[in-house]
Coordinates of C-alpha atoms and ligand atoms in Angstrom, one line a residue:
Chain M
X23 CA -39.9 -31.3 18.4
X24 CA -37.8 -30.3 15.4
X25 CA -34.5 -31.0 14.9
X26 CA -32.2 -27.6 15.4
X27 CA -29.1 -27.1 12.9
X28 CA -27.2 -24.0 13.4
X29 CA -25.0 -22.8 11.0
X30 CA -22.3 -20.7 13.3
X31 CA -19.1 -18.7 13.0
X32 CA -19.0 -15.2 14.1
X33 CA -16.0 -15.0 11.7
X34 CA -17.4 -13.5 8.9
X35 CA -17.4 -15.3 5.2
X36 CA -16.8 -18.5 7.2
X37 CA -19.2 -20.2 4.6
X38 CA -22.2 -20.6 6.7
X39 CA -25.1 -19.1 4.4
X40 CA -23.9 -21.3 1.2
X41 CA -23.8 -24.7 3.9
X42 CA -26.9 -23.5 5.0
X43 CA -28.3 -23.6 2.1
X44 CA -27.0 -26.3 0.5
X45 CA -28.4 -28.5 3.9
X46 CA -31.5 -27.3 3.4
X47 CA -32.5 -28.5 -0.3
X48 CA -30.5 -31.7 0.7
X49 CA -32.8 -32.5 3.5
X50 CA -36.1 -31.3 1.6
X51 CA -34.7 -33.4 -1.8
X52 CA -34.5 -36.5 1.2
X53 CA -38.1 -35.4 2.0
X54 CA -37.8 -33.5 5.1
X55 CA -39.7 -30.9 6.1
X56 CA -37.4 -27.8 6.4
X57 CA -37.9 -24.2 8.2
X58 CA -35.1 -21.9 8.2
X59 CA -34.3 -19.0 10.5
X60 CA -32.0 -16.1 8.9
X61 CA -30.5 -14.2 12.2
X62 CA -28.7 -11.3 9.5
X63 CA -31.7 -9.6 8.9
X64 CA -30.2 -6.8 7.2
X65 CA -27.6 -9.0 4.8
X66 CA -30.0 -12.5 5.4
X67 CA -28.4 -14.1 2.3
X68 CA -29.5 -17.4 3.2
X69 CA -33.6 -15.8 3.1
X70 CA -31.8 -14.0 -0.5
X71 CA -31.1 -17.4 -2.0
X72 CA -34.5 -19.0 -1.0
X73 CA -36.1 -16.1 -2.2
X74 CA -34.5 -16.6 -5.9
X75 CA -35.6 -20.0 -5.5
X76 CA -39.0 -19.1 -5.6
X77 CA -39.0 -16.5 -8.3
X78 CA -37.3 -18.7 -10.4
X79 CA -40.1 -21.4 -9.9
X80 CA -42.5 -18.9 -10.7
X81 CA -40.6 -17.2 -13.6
X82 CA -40.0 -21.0 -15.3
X83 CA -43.2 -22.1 -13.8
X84 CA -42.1 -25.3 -12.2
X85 CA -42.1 -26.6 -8.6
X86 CA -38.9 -27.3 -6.5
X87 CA -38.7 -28.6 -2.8
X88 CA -39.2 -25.2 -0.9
X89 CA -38.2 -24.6 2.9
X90 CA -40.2 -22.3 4.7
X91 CA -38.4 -19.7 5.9
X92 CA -38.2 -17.0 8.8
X93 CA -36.6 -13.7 9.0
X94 CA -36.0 -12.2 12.4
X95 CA -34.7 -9.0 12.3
X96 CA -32.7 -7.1 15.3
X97 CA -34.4 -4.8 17.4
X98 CA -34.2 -1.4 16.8
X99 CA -35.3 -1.0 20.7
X100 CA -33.2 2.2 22.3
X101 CA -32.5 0.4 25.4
X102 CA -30.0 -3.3 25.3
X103 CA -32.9 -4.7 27.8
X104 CA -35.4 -4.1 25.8
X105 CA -34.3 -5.2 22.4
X106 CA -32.8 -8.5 23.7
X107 CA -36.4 -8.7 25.4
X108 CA -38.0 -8.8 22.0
X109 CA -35.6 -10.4 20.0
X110 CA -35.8 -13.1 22.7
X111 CA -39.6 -13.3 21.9
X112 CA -39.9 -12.7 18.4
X113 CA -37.1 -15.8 18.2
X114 CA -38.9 -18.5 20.7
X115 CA -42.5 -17.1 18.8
X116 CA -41.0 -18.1 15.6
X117 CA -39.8 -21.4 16.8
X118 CA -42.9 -22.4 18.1
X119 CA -44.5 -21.2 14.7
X120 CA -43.0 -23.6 13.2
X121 CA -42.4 -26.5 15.6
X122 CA -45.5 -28.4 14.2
X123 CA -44.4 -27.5 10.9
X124 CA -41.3 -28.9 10.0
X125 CA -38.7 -31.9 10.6
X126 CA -35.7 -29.8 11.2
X127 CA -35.0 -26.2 11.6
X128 CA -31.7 -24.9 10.2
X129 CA -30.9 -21.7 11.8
X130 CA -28.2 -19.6 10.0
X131 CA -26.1 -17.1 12.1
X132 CA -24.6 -13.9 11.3
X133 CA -20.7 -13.2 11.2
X134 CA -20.8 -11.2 14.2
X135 CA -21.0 -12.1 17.7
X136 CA -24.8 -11.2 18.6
X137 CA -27.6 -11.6 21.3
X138 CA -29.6 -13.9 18.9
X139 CA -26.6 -15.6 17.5
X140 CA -26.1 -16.9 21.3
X141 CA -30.0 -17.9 21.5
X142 CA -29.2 -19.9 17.9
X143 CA -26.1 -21.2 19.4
X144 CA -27.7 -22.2 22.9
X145 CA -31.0 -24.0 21.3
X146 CA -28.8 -26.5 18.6
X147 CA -28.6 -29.6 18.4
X148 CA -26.3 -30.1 16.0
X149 CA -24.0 -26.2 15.2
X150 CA -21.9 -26.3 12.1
X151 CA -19.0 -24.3 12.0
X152 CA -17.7 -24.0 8.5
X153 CA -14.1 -22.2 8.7
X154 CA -11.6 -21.0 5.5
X155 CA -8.3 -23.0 5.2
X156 CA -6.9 -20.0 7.0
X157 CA -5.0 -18.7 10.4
X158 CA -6.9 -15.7 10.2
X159 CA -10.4 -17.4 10.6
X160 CA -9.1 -19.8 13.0
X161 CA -7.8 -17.2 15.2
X162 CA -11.4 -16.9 16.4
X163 CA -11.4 -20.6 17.7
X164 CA -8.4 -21.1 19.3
X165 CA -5.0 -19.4 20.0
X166 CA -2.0 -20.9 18.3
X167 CA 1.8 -20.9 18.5
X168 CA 3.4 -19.3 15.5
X169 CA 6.3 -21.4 16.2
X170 CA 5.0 -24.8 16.6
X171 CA 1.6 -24.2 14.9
X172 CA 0.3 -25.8 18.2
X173 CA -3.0 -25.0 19.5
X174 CA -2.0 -22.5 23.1
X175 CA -6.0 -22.2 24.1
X176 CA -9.5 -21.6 23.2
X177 CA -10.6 -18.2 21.3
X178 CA -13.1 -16.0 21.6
X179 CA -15.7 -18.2 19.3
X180 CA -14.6 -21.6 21.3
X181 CA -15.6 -19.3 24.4
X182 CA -18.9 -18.2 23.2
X183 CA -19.7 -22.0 22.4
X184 CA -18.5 -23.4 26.1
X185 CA -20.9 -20.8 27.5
X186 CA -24.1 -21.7 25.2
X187 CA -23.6 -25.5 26.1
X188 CA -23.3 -24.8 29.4
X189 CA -26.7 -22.6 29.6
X190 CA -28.1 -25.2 27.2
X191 CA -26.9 -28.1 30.0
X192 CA -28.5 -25.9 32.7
X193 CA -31.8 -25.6 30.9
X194 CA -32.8 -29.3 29.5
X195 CA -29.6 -31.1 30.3
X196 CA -29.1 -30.9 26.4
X197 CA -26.0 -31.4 24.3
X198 CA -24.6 -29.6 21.5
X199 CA -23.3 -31.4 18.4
X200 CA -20.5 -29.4 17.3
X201 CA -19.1 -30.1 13.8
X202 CA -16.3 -27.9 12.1
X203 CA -16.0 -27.8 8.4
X204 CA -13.3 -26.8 6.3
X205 CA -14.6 -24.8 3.8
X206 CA -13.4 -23.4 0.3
X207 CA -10.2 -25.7 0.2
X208 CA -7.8 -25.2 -2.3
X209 CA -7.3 -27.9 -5.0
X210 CA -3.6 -27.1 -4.7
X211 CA -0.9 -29.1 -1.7
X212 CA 0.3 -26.1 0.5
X213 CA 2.1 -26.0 3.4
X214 CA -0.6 -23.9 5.1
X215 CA -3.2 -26.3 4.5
X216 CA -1.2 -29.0 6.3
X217 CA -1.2 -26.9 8.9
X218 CA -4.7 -26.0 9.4
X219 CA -5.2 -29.6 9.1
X220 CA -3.0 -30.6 12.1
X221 CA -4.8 -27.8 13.9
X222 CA -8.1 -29.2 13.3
X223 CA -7.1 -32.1 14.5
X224 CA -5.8 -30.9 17.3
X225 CA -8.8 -28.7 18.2
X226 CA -11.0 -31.9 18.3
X227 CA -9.0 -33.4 21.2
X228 CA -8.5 -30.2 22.9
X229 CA -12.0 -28.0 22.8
X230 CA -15.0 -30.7 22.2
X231 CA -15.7 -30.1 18.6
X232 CA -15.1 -32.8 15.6
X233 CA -14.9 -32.2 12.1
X234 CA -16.4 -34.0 9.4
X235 CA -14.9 -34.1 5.2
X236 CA -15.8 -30.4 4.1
X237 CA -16.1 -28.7 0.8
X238 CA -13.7 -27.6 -2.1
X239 CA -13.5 -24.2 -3.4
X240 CA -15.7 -24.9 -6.1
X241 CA -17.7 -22.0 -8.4
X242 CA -20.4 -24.9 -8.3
X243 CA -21.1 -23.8 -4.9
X244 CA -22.0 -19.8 -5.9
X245 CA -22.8 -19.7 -9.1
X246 CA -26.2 -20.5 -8.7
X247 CA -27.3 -18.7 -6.0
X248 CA -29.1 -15.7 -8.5
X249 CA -31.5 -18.2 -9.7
X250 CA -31.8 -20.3 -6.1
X251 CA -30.9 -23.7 -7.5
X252 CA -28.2 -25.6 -5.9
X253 CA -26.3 -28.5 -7.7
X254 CA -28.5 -31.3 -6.2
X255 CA -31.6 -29.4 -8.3
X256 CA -29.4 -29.5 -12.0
X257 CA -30.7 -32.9 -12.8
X258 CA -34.5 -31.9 -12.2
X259 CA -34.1 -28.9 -13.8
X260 CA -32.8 -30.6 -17.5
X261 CA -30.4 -27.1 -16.7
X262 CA -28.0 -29.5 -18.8
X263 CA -25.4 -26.8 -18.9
X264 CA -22.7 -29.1 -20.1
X265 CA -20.6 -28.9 -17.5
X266 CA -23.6 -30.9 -15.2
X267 CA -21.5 -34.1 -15.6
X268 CA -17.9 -32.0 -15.1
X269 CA -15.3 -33.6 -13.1
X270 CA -15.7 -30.7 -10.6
X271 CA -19.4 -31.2 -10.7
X272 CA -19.4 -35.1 -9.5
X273 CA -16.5 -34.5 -7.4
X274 CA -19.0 -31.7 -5.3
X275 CA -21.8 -34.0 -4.7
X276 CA -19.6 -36.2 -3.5
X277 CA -18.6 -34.0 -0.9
X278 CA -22.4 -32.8 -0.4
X279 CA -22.6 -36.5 0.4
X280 CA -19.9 -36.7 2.6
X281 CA -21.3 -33.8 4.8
X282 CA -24.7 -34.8 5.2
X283 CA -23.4 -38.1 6.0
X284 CA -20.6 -36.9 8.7
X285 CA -23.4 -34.4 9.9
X286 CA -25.3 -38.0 11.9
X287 CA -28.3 -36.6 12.0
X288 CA -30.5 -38.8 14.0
X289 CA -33.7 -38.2 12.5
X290 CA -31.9 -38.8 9.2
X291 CA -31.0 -42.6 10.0
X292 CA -33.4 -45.0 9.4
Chain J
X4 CA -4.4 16.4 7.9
X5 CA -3.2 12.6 7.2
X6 CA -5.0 10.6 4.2
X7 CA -7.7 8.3 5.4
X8 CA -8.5 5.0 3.7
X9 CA -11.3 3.3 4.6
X10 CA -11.8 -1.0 4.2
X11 CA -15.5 -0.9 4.1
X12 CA -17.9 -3.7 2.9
X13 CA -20.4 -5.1 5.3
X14 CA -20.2 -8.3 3.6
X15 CA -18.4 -10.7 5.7
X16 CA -15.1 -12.1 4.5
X17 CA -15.0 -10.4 1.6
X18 CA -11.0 -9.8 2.3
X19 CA -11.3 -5.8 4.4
X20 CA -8.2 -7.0 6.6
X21 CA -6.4 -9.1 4.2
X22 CA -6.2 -6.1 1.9
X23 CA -6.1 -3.7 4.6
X24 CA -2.7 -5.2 6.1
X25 CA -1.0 -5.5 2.5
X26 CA -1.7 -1.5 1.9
X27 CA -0.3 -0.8 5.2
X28 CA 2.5 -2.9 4.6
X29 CA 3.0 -1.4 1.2
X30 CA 3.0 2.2 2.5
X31 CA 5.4 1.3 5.2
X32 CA 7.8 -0.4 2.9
X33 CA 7.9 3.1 1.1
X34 CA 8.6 5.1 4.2
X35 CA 5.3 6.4 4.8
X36 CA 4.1 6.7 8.6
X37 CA 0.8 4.8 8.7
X38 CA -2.0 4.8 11.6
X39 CA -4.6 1.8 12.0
X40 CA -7.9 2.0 13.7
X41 CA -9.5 -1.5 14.1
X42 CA -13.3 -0.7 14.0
X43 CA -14.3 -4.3 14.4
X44 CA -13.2 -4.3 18.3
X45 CA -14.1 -8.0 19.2
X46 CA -12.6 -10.3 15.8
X47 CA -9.7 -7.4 15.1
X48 CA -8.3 -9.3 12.3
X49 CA -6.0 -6.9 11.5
X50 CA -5.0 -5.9 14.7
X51 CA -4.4 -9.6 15.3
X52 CA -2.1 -9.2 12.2
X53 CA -0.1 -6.4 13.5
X54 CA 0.2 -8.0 17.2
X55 CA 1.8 -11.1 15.5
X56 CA 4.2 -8.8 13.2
X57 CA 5.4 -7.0 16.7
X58 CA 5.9 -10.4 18.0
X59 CA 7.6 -11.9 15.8
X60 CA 9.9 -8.8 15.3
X61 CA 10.6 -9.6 19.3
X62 CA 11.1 -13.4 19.1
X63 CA 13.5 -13.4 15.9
X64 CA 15.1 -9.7 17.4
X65 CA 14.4 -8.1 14.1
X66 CA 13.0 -5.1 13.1
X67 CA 9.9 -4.3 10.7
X68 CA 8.3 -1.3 10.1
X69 CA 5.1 -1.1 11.9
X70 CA 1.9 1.0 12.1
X71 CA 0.5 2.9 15.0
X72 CA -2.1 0.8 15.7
X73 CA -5.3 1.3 17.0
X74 CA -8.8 -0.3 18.1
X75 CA -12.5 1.2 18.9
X76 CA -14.4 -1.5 20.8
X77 CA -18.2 -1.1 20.8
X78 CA -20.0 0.9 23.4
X79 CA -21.1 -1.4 25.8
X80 CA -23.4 1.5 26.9
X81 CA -27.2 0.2 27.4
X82 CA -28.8 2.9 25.3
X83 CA -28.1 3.4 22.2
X84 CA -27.9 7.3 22.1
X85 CA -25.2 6.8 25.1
X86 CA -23.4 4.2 22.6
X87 CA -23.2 6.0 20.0
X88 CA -22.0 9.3 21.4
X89 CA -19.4 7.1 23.0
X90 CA -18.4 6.0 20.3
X91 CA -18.4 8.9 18.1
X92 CA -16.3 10.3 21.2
X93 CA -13.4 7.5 21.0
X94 CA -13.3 7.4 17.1
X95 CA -12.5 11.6 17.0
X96 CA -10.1 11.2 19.9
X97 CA -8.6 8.4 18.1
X98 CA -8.0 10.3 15.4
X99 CA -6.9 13.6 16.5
X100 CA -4.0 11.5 18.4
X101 CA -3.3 9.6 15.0
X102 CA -3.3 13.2 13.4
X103 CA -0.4 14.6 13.9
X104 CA 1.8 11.0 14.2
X105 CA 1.0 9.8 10.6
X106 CA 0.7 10.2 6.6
X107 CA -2.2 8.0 6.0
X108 CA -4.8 6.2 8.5
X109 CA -6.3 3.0 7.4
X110 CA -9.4 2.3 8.9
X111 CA -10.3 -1.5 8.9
X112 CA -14.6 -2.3 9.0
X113 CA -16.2 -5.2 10.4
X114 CA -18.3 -7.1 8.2
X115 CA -21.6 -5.4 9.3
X116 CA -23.7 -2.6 9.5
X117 CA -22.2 -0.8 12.7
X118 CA -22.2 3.1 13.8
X119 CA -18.3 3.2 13.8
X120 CA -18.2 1.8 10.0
X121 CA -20.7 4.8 9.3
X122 CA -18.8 7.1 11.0
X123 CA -15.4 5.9 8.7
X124 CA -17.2 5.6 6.0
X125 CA -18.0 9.3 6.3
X126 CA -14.2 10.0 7.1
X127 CA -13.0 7.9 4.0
X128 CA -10.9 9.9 1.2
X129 CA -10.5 6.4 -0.5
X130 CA -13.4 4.0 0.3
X131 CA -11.9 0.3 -0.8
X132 CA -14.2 -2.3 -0.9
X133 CA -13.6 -5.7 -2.2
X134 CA -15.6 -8.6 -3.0
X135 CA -15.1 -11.6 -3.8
X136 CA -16.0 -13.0 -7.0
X137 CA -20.0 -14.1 -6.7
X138 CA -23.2 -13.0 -6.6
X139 CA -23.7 -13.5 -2.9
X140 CA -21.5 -10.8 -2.2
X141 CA -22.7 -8.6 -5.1
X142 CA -26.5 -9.1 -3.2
X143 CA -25.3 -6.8 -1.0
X144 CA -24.1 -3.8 -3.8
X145 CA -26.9 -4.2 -6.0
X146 CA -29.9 -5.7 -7.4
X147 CA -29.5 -8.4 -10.2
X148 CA -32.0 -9.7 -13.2
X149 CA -31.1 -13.1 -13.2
X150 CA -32.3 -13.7 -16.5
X151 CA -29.6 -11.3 -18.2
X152 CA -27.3 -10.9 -14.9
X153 CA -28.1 -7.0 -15.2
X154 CA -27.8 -4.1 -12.5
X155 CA -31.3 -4.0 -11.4
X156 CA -30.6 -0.7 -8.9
X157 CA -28.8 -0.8 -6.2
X158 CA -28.7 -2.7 -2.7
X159 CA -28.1 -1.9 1.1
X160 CA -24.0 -1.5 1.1
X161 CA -24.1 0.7 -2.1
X162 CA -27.0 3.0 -0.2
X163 CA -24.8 3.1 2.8
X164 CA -21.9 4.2 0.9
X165 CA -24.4 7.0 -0.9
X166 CA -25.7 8.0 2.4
X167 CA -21.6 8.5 4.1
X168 CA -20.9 10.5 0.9
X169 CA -24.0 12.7 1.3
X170 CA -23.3 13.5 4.6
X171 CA -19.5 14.4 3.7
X172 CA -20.0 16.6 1.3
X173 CA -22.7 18.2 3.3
X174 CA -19.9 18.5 6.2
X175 CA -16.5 19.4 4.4
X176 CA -17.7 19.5 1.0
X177 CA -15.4 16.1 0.9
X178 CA -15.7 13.4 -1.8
X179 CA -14.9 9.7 -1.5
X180 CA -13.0 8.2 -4.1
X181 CA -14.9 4.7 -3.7
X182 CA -13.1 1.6 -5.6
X183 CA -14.0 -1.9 -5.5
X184 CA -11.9 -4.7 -6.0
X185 CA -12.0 -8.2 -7.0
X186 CA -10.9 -10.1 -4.3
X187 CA -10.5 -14.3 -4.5
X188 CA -10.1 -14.4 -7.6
X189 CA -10.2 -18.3 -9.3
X190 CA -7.5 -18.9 -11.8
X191 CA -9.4 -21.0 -13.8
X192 CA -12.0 -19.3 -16.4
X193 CA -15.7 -19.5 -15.5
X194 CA -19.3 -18.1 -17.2
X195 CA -19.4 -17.0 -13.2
X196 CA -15.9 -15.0 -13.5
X197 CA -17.6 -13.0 -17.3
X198 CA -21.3 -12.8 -15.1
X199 CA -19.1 -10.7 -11.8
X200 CA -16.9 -8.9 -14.2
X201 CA -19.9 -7.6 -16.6
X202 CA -21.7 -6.7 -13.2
X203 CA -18.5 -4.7 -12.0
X204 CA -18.7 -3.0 -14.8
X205 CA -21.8 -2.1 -15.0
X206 CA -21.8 -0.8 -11.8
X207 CA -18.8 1.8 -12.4
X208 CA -21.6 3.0 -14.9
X209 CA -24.6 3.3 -12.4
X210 CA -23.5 3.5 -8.6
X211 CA -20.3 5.8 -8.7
X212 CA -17.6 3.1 -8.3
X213 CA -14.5 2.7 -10.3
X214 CA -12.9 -0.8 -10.1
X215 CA -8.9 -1.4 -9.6
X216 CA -7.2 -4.8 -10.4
X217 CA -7.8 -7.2 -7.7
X218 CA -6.1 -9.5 -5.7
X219 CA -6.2 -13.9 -7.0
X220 CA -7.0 -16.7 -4.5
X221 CA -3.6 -17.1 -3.3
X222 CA -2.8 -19.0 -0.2
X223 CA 0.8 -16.1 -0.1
X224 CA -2.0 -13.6 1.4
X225 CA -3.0 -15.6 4.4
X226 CA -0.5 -18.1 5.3
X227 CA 1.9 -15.7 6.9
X228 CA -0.7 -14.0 8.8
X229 CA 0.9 -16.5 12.6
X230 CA 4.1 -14.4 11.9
X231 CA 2.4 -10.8 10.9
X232 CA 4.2 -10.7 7.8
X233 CA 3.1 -10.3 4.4
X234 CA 5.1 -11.0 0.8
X235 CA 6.6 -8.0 0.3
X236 CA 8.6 -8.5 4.1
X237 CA 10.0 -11.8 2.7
X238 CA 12.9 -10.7 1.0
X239 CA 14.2 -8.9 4.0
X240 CA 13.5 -11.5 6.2
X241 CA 15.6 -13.9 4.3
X242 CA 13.1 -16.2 5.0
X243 CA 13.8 -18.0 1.7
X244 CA 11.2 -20.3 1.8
X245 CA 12.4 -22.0 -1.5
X246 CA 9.1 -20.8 -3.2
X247 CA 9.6 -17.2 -2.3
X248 CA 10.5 -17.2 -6.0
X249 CA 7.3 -19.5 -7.7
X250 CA 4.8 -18.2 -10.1
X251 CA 2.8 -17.5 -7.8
X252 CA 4.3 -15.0 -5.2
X253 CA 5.5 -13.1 -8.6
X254 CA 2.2 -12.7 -9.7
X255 CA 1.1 -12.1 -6.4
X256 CA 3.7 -9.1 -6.3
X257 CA 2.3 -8.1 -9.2
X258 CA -0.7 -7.8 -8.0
X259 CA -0.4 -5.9 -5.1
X260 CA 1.6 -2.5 -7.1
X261 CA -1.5 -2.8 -9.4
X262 CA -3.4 -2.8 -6.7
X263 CA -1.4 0.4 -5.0
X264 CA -0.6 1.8 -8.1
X265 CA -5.0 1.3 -9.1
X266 CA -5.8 3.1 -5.8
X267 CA -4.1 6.1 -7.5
X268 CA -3.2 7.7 -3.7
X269 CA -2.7 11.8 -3.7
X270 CA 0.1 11.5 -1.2
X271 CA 1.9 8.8 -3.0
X272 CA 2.6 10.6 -6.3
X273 CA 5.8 12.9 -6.2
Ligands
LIG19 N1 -17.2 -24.0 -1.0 C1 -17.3 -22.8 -1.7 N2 -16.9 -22.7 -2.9 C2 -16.9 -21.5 -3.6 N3 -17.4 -20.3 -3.1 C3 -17.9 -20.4 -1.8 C4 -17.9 -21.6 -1.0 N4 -18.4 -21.3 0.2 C5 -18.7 -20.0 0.2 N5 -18.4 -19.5 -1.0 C6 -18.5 -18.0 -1.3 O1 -17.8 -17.4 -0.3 C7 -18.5 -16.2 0.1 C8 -18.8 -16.3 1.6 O2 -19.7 -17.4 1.8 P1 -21.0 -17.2 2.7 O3 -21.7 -15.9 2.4 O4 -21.8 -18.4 2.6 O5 -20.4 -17.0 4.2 P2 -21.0 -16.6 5.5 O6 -20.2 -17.2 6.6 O7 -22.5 -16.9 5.5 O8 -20.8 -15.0 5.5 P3 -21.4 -13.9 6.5 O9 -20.5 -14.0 7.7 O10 -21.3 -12.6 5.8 O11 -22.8 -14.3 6.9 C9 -19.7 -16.1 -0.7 O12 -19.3 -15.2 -1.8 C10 -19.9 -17.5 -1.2 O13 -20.6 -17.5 -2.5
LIG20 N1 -6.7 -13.0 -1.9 C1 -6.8 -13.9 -1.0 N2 -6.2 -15.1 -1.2 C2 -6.3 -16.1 -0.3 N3 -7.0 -16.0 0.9 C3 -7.6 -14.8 1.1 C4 -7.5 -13.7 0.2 N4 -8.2 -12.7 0.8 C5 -8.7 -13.1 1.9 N5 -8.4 -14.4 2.2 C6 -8.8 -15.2 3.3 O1 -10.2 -15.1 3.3 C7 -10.8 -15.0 4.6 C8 -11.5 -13.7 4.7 O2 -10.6 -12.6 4.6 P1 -10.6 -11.4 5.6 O3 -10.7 -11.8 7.0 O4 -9.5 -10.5 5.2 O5 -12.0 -10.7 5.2 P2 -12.8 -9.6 6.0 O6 -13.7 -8.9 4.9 O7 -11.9 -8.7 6.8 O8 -13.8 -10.4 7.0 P3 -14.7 -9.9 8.2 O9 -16.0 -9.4 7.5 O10 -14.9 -11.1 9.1 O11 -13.9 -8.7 8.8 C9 -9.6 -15.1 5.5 O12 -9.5 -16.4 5.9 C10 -8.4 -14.7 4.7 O13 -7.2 -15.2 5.1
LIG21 MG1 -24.1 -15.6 5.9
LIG22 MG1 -12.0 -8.2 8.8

């Protein structure tokens, strides 16, 4: 069956959509087979960017590695029961569209805490938390001291995660993977970044999660989402903007590198 | 009746409760009596901010002005019609105990679609919505040609907004003074940076949005957040962290009276 990467954080602007995304032409440029599942389906930027991707193939009439990708919109059923009911089916339906399909799935999750964000969270195999260099996102994962900047106890998100390993233990005696990221980091030495740093580190011996090297605050990382082209597709595209061989520009696919490598995806080693 | 102003933009992390605390801060500072009413009842970023101010006022035996805080948590009524009249209930009850307690409320939005952020958004005198600087987060104000990076029409948050306005001036006759901000901003120049700003722009032509001067990346906005305070509470507090004089907390305190000053407040003029 395929391989399930979730992209989760109910803290909003965490960075999942953009990791999503830029796991997905990674693994189709390695010659994966890809399906995606967008849980926002009112905002679904990830479904946005891959959607760009494909007019701009057809506008410049060229062919790129192309996922294929799943909306699943929340019910608009009056009744709680009901719409978890069919968001429960329309969410296994679409999995088992595309289990013969595709080598992986990557799932990406809204910023809100939600019934199919937990069905997401409860079915991965590997769930990716990006977070911002910042108190205020971690104060979803854990509790800390404002004195000691030591970790007090798990948060609300930490919470959610025990639970959807536990159902997941209690269904197939499966594990979760859960990998933290530290997204958008400033270039700059601060004092706060320290900090979220020791906290990090922390959280990995206190709540079950490890992190793996995560990604700069780079305009590399946005600036191409109108056309759907990630950095990994400049050097097919001859887009020799000149700045393709910028310091910033070799410094980000050596980061892209160093996620997909501290992601240890098992269908991904030889 | 007191001012309200509204943090709306359903795009997550966009900086609602960063920008939220440093107005409410801002008003406090100049001796106005502010209400908050947390609409995002689970995350409560900013309610989170204002629990750690209090405590730390109580730990270090100081004393800060503070806001009347509030928060609205979701119905956890199982239809929807029950929900939302429960939520409609709470939200006028909250206000009409705010009333006659406070200058100006400021109303902090999750980062999604949600009844309550309608229901505010229809309340708003001043609607302020930042973004931060890319066109993931424009995807959700408007529709862009990426072959000339043009306002297409616009998208789901701008139609939101048009829909609360509609229904205000069909209750009160009310207008919302709506005013985006750039939020995030990168120091260093970028085609991206020119691409947002010409957007911006464009949109105060098309979609009835003026745009203030915005806030930079600047790690003064969210490292204090542990201690509930902001920049402007530094002096006071003594807390001469030897940088409380760098570049960058004096532009930063530039920023924010632009920022005040831009939001061009009724009650705040003499
Ligand atoms: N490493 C990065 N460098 C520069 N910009 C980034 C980076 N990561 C994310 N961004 C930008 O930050 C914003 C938030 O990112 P993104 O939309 O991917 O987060 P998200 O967690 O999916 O948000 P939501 O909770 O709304 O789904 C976007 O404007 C995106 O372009
Ligand atoms: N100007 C800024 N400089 C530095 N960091 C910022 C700035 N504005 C916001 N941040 C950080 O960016 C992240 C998102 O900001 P914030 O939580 O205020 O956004 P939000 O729109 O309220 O998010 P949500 O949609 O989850 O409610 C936080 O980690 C915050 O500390
Ligand atoms: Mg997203
Ligand atoms: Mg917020």
């Amino acid at each position: 069956r395929p391989y399930v990467i979730v992209l989760g954080n109910e803290k909003g602007g965490s960075g999942k959509s953009t990791t999503a995304m830029h796991i997905v032409v990674s693994l189709l440029r390695e010659g994966f087979r890809v399906g995606t599942i967008d849980l926002d389906g009112r905002q679904k930027s990830l479904t946005r960017y891959i959607e760009n991707r494909r007019a701009y193939c057809k506008a410049n009439d060229v062919e790129l590695p192309m996922p294929l990708e799943r909306v699943i919109v929340r019910s608009t059923a009056r009744t709680s029961d009901e719409a978890e009911a069919d968001e429960k089916m329309r969410f296994e339906d679409t999995y088992v569209e595309l289990m013969d399909q595709v080598d992986v799935i990557v799932i990406d999750c809204p910023g809100s805490d939600t019934f199919l964000s937990r069905l997401a969270h409860t079915a991965a195999d590997t769930l990716v938390t990006p977070i911002n260099d910042s108190f205020v996102d971690l104060d979803l994962i854990a509790r800390i001291d404002p004195k000691t900047y030591r970790v007090a106890g798990p948060s609300l998100y930490a919470e959610m995660v025990w639970k959807a390993r536990q159902r997941r233990q209690m269904a197939d005696g499966g594990t979760i993977d859960w990998v933290l990221l530290r997204n958008r980091v400033g270039a700059v030495h601060a004092k706060n970044k320290e900090r979220v740093e020791s906290v990090v580190e922390e959280l990995t011996k206190r709540i079950g999660v490890r992190y793996i090297p995560g990604l700069g605050e780079r305009v590399i990382y946005r600036e191409l989402f109108p056309n759907g082209l990630t950095l990994m597709d400049l050097r097919d595209e001859g887009v020799s903007e000149r700045n393709d061989f910028s310091m910033s520009h070799v410094a980000a696919r050596q980061e892209l590198r160093a996620l997909m490598d501290g992601l240890n995806l098992a269908f991904r080693r030889e």
